[in-house]
XYZ file of C-alpha atoms in Angstrom:
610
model
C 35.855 23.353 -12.375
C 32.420 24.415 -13.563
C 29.241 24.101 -12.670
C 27.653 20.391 -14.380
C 24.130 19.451 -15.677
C 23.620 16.534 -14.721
C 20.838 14.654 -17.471
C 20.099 11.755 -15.158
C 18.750 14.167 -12.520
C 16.629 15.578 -15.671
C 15.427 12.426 -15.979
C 14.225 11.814 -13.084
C 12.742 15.113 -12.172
C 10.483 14.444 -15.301
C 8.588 11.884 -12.818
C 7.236 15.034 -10.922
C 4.138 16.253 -11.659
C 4.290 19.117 -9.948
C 7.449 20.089 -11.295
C 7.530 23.367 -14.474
C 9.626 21.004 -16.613
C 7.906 17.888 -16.071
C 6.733 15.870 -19.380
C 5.229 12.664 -19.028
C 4.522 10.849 -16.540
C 4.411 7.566 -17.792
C 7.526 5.596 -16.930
C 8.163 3.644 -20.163
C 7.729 6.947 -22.162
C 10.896 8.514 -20.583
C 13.166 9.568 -23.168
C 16.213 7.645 -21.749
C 15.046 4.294 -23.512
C 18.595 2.787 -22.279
C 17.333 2.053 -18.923
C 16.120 -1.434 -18.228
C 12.185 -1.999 -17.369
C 11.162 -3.382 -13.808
C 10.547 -7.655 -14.585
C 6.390 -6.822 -12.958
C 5.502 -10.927 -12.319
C 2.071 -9.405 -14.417
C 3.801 -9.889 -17.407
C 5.414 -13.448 -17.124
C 2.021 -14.129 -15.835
C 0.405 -12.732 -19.149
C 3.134 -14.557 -21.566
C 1.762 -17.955 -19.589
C -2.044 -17.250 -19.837
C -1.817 -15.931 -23.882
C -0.631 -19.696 -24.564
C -3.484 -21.502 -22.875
C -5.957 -23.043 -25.384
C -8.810 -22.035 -23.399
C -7.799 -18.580 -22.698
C -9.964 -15.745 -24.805
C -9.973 -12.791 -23.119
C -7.974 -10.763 -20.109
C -8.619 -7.944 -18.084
C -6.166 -5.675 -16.877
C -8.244 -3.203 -14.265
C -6.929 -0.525 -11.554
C -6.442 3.244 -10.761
C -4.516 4.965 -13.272
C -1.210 4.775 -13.281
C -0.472 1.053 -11.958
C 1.200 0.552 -15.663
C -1.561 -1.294 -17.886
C -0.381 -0.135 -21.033
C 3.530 -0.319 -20.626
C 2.265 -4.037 -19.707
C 0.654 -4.436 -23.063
C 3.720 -3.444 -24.808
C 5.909 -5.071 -22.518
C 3.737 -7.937 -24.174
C 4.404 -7.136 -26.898
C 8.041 -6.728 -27.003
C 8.442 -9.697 -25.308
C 6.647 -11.674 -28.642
C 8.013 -9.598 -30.754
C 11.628 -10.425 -29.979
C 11.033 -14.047 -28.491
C 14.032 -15.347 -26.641
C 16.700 -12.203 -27.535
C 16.271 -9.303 -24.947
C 13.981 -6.342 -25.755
C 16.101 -4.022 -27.109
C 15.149 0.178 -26.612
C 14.523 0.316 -30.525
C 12.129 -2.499 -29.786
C 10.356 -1.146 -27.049
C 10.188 2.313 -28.789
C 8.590 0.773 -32.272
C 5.694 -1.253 -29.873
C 4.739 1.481 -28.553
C 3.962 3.793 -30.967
C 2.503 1.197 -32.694
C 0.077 0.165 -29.591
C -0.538 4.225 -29.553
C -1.659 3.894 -33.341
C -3.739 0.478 -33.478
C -4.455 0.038 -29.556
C -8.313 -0.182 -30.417
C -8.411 -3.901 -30.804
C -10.267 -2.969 -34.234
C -6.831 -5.250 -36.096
C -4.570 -7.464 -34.665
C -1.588 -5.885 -33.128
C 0.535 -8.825 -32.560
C 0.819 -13.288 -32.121
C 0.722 -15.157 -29.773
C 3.855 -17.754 -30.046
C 1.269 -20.654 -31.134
C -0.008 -18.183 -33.897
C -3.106 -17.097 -32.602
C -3.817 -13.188 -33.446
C -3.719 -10.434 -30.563
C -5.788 -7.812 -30.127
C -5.422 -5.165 -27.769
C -7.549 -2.322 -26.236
C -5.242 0.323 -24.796
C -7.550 2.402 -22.775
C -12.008 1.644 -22.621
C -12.359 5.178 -21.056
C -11.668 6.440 -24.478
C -15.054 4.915 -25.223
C -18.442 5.920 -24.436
C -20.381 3.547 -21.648
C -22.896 2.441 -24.907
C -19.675 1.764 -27.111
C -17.454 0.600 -24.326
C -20.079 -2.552 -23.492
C -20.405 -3.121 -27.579
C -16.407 -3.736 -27.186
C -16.302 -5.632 -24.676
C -18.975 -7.975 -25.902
C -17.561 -8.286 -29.065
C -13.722 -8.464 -27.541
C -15.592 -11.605 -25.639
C -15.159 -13.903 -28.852
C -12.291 -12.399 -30.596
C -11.882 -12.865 -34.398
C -10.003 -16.311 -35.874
C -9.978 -17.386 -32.441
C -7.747 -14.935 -31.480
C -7.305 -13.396 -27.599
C -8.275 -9.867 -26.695
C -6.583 -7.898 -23.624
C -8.539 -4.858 -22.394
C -7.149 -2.110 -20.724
C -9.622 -0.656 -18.326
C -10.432 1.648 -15.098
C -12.279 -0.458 -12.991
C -15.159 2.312 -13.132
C -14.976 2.303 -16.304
C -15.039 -1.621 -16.661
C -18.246 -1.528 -14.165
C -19.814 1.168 -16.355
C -19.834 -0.749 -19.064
C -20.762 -3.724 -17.936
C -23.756 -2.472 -16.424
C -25.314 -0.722 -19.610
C -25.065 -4.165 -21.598
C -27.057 -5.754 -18.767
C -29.919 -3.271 -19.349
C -31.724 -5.561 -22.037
C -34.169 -3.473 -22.822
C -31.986 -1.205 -24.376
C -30.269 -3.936 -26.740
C -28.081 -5.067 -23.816
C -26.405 -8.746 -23.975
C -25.819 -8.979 -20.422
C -22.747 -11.136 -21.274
C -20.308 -8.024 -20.082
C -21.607 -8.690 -16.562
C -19.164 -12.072 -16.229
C -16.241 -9.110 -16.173
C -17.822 -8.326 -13.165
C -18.293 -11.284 -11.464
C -14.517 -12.561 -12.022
C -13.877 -8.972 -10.636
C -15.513 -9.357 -7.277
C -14.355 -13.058 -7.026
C -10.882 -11.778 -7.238
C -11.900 -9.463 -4.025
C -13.909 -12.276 -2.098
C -11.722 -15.469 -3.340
C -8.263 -14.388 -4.962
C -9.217 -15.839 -8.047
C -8.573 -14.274 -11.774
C -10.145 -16.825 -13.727
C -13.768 -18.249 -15.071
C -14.423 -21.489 -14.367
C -13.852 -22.761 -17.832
C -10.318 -20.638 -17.950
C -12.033 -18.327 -21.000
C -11.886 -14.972 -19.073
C -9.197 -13.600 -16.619
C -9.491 -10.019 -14.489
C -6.134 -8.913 -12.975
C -7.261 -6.174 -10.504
C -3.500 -4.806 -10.105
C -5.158 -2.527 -7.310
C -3.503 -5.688 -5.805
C 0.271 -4.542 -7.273
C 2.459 -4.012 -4.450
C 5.445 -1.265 -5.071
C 6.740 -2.912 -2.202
C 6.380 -6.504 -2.687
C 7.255 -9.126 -0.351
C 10.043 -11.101 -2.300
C 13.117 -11.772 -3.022
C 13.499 -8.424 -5.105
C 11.762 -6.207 -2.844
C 9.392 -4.519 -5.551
C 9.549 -2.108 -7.429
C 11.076 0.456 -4.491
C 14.311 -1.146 -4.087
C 14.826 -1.566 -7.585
C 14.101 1.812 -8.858
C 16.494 2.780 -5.473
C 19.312 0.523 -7.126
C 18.587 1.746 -10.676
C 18.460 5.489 -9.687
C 21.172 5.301 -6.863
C 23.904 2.691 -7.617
C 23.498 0.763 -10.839
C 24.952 2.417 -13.933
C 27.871 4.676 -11.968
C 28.335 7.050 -15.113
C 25.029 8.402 -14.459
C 26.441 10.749 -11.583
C 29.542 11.026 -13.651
C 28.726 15.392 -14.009
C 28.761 15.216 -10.236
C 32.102 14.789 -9.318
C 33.659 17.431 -11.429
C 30.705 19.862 -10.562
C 32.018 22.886 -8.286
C 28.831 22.352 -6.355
C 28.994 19.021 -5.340
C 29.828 19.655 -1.464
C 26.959 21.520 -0.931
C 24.739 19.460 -2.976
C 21.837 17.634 -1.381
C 21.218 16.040 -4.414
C 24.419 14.326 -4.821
C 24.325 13.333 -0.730
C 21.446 11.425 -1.170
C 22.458 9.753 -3.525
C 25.500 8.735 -1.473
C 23.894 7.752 1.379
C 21.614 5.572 -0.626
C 24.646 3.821 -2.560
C 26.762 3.952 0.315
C 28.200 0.096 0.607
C 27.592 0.153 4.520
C 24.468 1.975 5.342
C 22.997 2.489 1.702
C 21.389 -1.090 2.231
C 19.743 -0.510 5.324
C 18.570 2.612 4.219
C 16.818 1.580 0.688
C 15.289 -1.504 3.053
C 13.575 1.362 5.613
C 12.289 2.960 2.365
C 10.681 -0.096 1.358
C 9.097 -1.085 4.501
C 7.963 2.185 4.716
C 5.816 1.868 1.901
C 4.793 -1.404 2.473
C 3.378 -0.492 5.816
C 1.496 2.120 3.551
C 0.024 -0.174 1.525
C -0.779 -2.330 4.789
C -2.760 0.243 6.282
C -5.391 0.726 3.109
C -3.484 2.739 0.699
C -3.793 2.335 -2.714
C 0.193 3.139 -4.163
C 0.384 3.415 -8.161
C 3.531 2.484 -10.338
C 3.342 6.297 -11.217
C 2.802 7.632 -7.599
C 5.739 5.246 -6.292
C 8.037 7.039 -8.957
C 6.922 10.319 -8.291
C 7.380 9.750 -4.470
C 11.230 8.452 -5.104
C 12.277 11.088 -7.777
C 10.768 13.455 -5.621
C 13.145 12.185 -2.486
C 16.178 11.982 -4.407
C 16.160 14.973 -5.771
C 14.990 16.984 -2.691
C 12.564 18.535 -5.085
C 15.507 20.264 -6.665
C 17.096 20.721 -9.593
C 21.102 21.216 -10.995
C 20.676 24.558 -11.675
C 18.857 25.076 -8.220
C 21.964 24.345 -6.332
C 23.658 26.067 -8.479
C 21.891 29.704 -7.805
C 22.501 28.171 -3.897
C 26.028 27.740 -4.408
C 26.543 30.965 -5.897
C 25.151 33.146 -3.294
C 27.310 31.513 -1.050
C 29.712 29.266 -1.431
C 29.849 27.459 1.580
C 26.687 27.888 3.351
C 25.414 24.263 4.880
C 21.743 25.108 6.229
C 19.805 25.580 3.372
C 20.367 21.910 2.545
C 18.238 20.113 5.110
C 14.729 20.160 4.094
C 15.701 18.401 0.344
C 17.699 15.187 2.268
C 16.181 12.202 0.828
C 14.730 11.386 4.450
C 13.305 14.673 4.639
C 12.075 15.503 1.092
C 10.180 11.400 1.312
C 7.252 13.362 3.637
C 6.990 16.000 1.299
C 7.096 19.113 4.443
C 8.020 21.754 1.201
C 4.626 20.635 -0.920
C 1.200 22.104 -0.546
C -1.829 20.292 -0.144
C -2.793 20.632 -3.431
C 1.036 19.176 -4.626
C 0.538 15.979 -2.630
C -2.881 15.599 -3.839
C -1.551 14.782 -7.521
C 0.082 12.418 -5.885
C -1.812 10.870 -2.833
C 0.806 8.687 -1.531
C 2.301 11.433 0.238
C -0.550 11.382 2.711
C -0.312 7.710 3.197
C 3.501 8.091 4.140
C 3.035 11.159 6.194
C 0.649 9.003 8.155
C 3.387 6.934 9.479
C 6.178 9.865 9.720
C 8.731 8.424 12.451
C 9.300 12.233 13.297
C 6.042 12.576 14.480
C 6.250 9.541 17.157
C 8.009 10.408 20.195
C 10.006 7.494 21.947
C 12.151 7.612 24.913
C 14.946 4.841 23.939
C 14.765 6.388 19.932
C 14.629 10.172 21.515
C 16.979 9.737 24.832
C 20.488 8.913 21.869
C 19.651 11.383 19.263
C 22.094 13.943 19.564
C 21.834 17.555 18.059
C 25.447 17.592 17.576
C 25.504 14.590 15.119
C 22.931 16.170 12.586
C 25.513 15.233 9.823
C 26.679 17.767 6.913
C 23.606 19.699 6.631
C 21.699 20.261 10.147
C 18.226 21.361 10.116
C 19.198 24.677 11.760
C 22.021 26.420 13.358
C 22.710 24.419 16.575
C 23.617 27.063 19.096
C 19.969 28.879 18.005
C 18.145 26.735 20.184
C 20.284 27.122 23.056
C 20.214 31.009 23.654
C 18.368 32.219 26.688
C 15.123 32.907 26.730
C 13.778 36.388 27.708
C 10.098 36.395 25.972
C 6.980 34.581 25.274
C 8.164 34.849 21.459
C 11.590 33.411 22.100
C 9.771 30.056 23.964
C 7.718 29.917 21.082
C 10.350 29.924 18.221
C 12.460 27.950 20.759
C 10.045 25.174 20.750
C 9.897 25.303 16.861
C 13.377 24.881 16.831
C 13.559 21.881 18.727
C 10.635 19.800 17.063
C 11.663 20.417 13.916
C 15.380 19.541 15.428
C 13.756 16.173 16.887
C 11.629 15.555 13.428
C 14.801 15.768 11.622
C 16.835 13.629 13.775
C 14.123 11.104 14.196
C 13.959 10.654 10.300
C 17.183 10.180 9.880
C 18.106 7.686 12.707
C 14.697 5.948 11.664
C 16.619 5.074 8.785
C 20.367 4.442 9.780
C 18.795 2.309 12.046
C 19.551 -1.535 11.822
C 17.168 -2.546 14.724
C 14.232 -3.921 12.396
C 11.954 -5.059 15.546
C 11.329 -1.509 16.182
C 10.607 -0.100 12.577
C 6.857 -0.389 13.177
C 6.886 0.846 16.598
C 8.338 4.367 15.347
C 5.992 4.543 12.496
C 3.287 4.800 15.595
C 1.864 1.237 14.773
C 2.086 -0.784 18.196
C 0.616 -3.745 16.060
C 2.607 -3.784 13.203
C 4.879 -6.555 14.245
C 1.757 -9.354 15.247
C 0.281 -8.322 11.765
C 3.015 -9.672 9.752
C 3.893 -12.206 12.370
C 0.205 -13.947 11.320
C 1.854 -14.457 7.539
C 4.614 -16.716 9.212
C 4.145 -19.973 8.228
C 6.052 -21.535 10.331
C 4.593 -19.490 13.673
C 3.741 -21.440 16.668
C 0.296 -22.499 16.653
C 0.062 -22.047 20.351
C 0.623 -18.693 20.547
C -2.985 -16.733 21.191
C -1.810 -13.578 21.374
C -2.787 -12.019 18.378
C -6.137 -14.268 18.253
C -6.772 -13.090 22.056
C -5.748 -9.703 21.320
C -8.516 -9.308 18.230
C -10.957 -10.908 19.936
C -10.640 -8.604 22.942
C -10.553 -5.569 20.199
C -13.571 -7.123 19.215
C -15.427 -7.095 21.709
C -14.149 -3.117 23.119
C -16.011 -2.284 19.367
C -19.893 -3.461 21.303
C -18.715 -1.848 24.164
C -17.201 -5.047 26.597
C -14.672 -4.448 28.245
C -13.067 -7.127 30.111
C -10.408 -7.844 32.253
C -8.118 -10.661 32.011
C -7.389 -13.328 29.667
C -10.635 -15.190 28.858
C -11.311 -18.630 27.240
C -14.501 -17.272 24.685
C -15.865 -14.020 23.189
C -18.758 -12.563 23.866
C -21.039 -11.582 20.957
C -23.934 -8.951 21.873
C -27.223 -8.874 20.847
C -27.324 -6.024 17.495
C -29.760 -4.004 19.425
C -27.347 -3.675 22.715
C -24.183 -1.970 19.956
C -25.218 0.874 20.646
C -22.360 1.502 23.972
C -24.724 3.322 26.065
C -26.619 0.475 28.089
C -25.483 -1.052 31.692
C -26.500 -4.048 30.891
C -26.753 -5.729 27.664
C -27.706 -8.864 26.190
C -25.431 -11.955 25.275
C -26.530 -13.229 22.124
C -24.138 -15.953 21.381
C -20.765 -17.278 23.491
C -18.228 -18.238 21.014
C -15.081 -20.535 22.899
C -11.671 -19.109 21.598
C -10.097 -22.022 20.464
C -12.379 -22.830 17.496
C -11.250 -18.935 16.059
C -8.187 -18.591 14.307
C -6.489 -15.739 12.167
C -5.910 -16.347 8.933
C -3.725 -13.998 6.034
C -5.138 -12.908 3.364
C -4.052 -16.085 1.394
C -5.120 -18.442 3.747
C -8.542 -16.834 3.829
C -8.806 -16.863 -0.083
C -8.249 -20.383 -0.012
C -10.427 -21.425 2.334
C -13.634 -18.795 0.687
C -13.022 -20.983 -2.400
C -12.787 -24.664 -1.121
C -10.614 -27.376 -2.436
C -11.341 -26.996 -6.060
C -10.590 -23.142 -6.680
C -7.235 -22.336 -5.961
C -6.394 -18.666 -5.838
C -4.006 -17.291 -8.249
C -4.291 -13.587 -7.539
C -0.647 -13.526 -5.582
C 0.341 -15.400 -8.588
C -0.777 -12.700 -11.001
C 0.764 -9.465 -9.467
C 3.371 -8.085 -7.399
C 1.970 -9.770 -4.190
C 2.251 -7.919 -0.487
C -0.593 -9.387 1.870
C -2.099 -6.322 3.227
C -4.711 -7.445 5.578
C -5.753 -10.453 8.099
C -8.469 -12.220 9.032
C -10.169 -13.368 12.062
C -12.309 -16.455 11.491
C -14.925 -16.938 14.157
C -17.410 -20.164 13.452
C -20.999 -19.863 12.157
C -23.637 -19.894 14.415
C -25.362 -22.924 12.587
C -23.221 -26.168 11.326
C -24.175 -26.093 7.524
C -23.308 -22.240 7.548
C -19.930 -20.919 6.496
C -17.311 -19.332 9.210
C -17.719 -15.394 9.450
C -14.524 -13.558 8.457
C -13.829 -10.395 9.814
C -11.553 -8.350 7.749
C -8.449 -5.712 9.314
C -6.113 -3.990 7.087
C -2.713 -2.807 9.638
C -4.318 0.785 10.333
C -7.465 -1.205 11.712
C -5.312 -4.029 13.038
C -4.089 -0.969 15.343
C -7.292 0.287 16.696
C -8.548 -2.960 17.761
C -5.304 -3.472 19.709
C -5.647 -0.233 21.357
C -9.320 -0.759 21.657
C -8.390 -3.721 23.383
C -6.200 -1.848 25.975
C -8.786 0.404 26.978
C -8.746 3.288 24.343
C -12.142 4.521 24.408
C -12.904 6.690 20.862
C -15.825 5.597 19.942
C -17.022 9.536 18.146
C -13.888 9.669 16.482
C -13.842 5.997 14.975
C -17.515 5.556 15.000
C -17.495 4.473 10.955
C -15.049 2.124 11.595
C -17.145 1.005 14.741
C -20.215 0.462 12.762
C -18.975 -1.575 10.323
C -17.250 -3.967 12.420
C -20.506 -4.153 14.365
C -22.044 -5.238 11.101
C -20.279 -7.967 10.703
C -20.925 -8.925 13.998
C -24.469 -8.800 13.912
C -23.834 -11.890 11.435
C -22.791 -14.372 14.601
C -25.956 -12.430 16.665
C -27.638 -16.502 17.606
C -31.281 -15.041 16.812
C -32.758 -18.294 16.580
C -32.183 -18.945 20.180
C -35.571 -20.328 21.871
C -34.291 -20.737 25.428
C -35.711 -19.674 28.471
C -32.322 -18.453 29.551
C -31.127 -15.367 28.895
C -27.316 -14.301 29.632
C -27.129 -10.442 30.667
C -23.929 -8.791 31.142
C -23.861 -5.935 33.655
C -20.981 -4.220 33.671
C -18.003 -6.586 33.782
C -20.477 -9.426 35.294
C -22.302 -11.997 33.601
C -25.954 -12.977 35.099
C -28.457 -15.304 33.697
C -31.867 -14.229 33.932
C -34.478 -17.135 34.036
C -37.990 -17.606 33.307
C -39.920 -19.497 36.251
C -43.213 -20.565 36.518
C -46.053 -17.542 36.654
C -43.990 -15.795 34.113
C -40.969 -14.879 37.153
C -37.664 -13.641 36.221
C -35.440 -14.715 38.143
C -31.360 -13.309 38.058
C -28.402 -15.998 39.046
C -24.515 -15.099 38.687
C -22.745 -17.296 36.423
C-alpha cells in the first residue's frame, strides 16, 4: 500500500498560523465549503432583532477573530435563502459579495419585512474622523432601513470619542455606542431603552458554552473527529497509519467508549480558561484544536518518520492530541499568535502533582507511543549528570501520564482539582439554581478571603466581616481600625446573571446570555451598603481570583506577589469603609482581638475587650 495524503488533515492544518502552508485563517473562508457552519445563538439572535420595528442599528464589537463578519454573511445567507438550508454556493456568492459592497455605502441585502440592509464589514478600515461620520450617519439608515457595524471595540471607542469633540464638527450622538457598551459590562443589557440601538460585545462568546451543545469545542471535536467518516478514508490504506499520531488522535477522540469523555475534558478545559479571565477567539479556539489533532504535523511529516524507520514508536509522543493541546513543541513567539495557549498551559494537569492521581499512574501503561524508552529511567545512577537527566526523564514521564489519565478520566469531581484550582468546584456550584440556600460555605469562604486581602486573619467560623478603615490596608499595622461590622447573613453570592439582574432592577431585563454563546465566567459577592437608600456593593471574582481568596483564606500569605490584585479588591472595599460614623466608640482590632476604645470625660481613652 502507499503512502496517502490525506486533504482533510490539509484542511485543517490551514487553521495554523504558524504553520509554512497556512492560508487563511478565517474559518468560513476554508476552501472545503461542504462542511456545515457552527449554529452561533448570535445569529438566530440577529434574524430576531432585524424584524423588530424599532430596531435601527446593531453593533457587533470584540477582539479579532470572534467571527463578526462570517456572522454578517451568515445573515445574509440565512435571508437570502429563507426557509431552504444555506447551501455552499450560497454561502460562497454572500461572501464575496459582503467583501465587494461591505461599506454600508448600498444596501447589501432585506430584511424578510422588506426593509433594506446595510452592512459595515470592518470600521478599522476607516480613519477615527471617517469612522465617527459612519457611524453617525449608519445611526438613521436610509428608507428606514437597519445598519449592522462590524467593529473592534477600540476602534468603536475611537470613534465615538472624536464625534463627541464638538468643537471639531462632532455630533456627539456616536457616544450612545458607548454607553449601551458599558451597560452590557455593568447590566447584561444589549439594548437602548427605546430598542433603536443594540451592542453585542461577543468578548462575551464562549467556545465552550454551557449548553446542551457544548460550544463550539465539542462540535468542531465531532466535525473534525467523527462526523463525516470518509474524511479519514486515505488513512486506512496509508502504509503509515500504525505509526501515525495523527490518525491515533483521531481515534481516541472518536473512540465510542472513551472518545466522549475525552472531547468533554477538552471542553471543560477551556471553559475553565475562559473562567479564569481569558479572552478565547472563534479563530484561536480553531487554531488550538487543529493544532492538537494534528500534533502540529503534517501527512508527509509522518511519512519522512515512517521512512527512516519503519517501526520506531518514540518519536510519536510529543504530537498526541493531549500533549500537542499545551503546545510544549511551540516557541514563545508561536503561542503568542495565538494566546490561548498560555491560558491552557496555566491549568496543565501535568504540572499539578496529586497523590491519589500520581500513586495509579503506571509507566508501563503509557499506551502505543510512550514519552521515552521505559527502561531509560531505571538504569543506575553513577553521576551528578545521570540524576539530572534521570529526573528529566521522570517529570516529563509523570507530565505525560498525568495528561493523559487527566483525560481518560471519568471522575468529573476532580477535573478542577488537577487543573490546580482548589475552588473550581464552589465556583460553578454558585450557578446551581437549585443549591441549598443554607449552605455558607462559599459565602463564608469569600468573606474570610476578604478579609486575609486587609490583612485579618481570623480563626474560626464567624457570624460578620470585618471591614477596615482604608488607611489601616496597608498590612503592616498591629492594630487597626474597624470601620464598619457587616453580619454575614445579609451577604449573598450571586452569578453573573443574577448580579446583572439585580444592577438593572425590575424593568431592564438582561439579554446579553441571550445574545451570545453564554458561559458565566465570574461571581459575585454582594455585601449591603453602608447607608439604606444606597445600592449593595458587588465585589467581582473571575475563577483564577475565586482561587486566591480561598487560599488567602487558608492562610496563604503573598501579598508582593499578588499585590495588584490586592489593591484593587481593597478598592472596592474602601466603598463599605462607614466614614460617616460620629461615635465615641471606636472598635480596634489587635491582632486576632477586638477592643473598643472609648472616649471618657477629660478627653480619656479608655480600652475594653469585646
Amino acid at each position: 500500500m502507499p503512502l496517502e495524503v490525506n486533504k482533510h488533515v490539509q484542511r485543517m492544518r490551514r487553521y495554523q498560523p504558524f504553520d509554512a502552508d497556512a492560508s487563511e485563517m478565517i474559518y468560513e473562508l476554508q476552501e472545503d465549503r461542504t462542511q456545515s457552519l457552527f449554529p452561533v445563538v448570535t445569529l438566530n439572535y440577529l434574524l430576531d432583532a432585524i424584524e423588530r420595528s424599532t430596531t435601527k442599528t446593531i453593533v457587533l464589537t470584540g477582539d479579532a477573530g470572534h467571527g463578526k463578519t462570517s456572522l454578517c454573511a451568515s445573515l445574509l445567507a440565512e435571508l437570502r435563502v429563507d426557509a431552504e438550508p444555506v447551501t455552499p454556493d450560497v454561502r460562497k456568492a454572500v461572501f464575496l459579495e459582503l467583501a465587494k459592497a461591505g461599506d454600508a455605502r448600498s444596501p447589501i441585502g432585506r430584511t424578510r419585512s422588506g426593509r433594506p440592509l446595510y452592512i459595515l464589514s470592518d470600521l478599522s478600515e476607516l480613519s477615527p474622523q471617517a469612522g465617527a461620520h459612519k457611524l453617525v450617519e449608519l445611526l438613521d439608515p436610509p428608507d428606514e432601513g437597519i445598519a449592522i457595524i462590524c467593529a473592534n471595540e477600540g476602534q468603536l471607542r475611537k470613534c465615538a470619542a472624536e464625534d463627541d469633540n464638538l468643537s471639531k464638527g462632532g455630533t456627539g450622538r456616536a457616544k450612545i455606542l458607548v454607553q449601551i457598551l458599558t451597560e452590557g459590562i455593568v447590566r447584561g443589557q444589549v439594548n437602548d431603552l427605546n430598542g433603536a440601538v443594540t451592542v453585542i460585545n461577543l468578548n462575551y462568546q464562549s467556545v465552550a458554552a454551557d449548553n446542551l451543545n457544548g460550544g463550539l469545542i465539542s462540535w468542531v471535536l465531532k466535525q473534525w473527529t467523527t462526523t463525516q467518516w470518509s474524511r479519514w478514508k486515505p488513512c486506512e490504506t496509508c502504509d503509515a497509519r500504525k505509526v501515525c499520531p495523527i490518525l491515533a488522535n483521531r481515534n481516541e477522540l472518536s473512540d465510542p467508549t472513551y472518545g466522549p469523555q475525552r472531547r468533554t475534558g477538552i471542553r471543560d478545559l477551556f471553559a475553565a480558561a475562559e473562567r479564569t479571565g481569558a479572552v478565547i477567539t472563534t479563530r484561536q479556539a480553531l487554531s488550538v484544536i487543529s493544532y492538537m489533532l494534528t500534533g502540529g504535523l503534517s501527512c508527509e511529516n509522518v511519512h519522512v518518520k515512517y521512512q527512516r524507520s519503519h517501526s520506531n514508536r518514540l518519536w510519536q509522543a510529543s504530537h498526541l492530541y493531549h500533549q500537542a493541546l499545551f503546545g510544549d513543541r511551540l516557541t514563545q513567539q508561536q503561542r503568542h499568535l495565538v494566546p490561548a495557549f498560555f491560558a491552557l498551559r496555566k491549568l496543565d494537569p501535568g504540572k499539578v502533582s496529586r497523590r491519589r492521581v500520581d500513586d495509579r499512574l503506571d509507566p508501563d501503561t503509557a499506551g502505543d507511543f510512550p514519552p521515552t524508552d521505559t527502561s531509560g529511567y531505571l538504569k543506575k545512577i553513577r553521576t551528578n549528570r545521570d540524576v539530572q537527566k534521570q529526573a528529566e526523564q521522570l517529570r516529563g514521564l509523570y507530565t505525560f501520564l498525568r495528561r493523559a489519565d487527566f483525560f481518560n478520566s471519568d471522575d468529573n469531581t476532580d477535573r478542577f482539582a488537577r487543573m490546580g484550582l482548589q475552588a473550581g468546584d464552589d465556583f460553578v456550584r454558585v450557578q446551581d439554581k437549585n443549591r441549598d440556600p443554607a449552605d455558607t460555605r462559599v459565602r463564608d469562604r469569600f468573606l474570610k478571603g476578604l478579609e486575609a486581602v486587609q490583612g485579618i486573619h481570623r480563626v474560626g467560623s464567624n457570624p460578620d466581616f470585618f471591614i477596615l478603615d482604608p488607611a489601616f490596608f496597608t498590612h503592616r499595622a498591629r492594630a487597626a481600625v474597624v470601620s464598619r461590622r457587616v453580619p454575614s447573613k445579609g451577604v449573598e453570592v450571586v452569578d453573573q446573571v443574577t448580579q446583572w439582574q439585580k444592577e438593572a432592577g425590575a424593568r431592564i431585563i438582561p439579554e446579553m446570555q441571550n445574545a451570545v454563546e453564554w458561559l458565566n465566567r465570574a461571581i459575585y459577592i454582594r455585601i449591603p451598603a453602608v447607608a439604606p437608600d444606597q445600592d449593595a456593593v458587588s465585589v467581582e471574582a473571575d475563577l483564577l481570583r475565586f482561587e486566591l481568596l480561598t487560599r488567602w483564606a487558608a492562610g496563604l500569605r503573598s501579598e508582593v506577589q499578588h499585590e495588584a490584585e490586592i489593591r484593587g479588591l481593597s478598592g472596592s472595599l474602601a466603598e463599605l469603609a462607614d466614614s460617616l460614623n460620629k461615635d465615641d466608640e471606636i472598635q480596634v482590632l489587635v491582632g486576632n482581638a477586638t477592643r473598643k476604645l472609648m472616649i471618657d470625660v477629660g478627653d480619656k481613652i479608655r480600652s475594653v475587650r469585646v
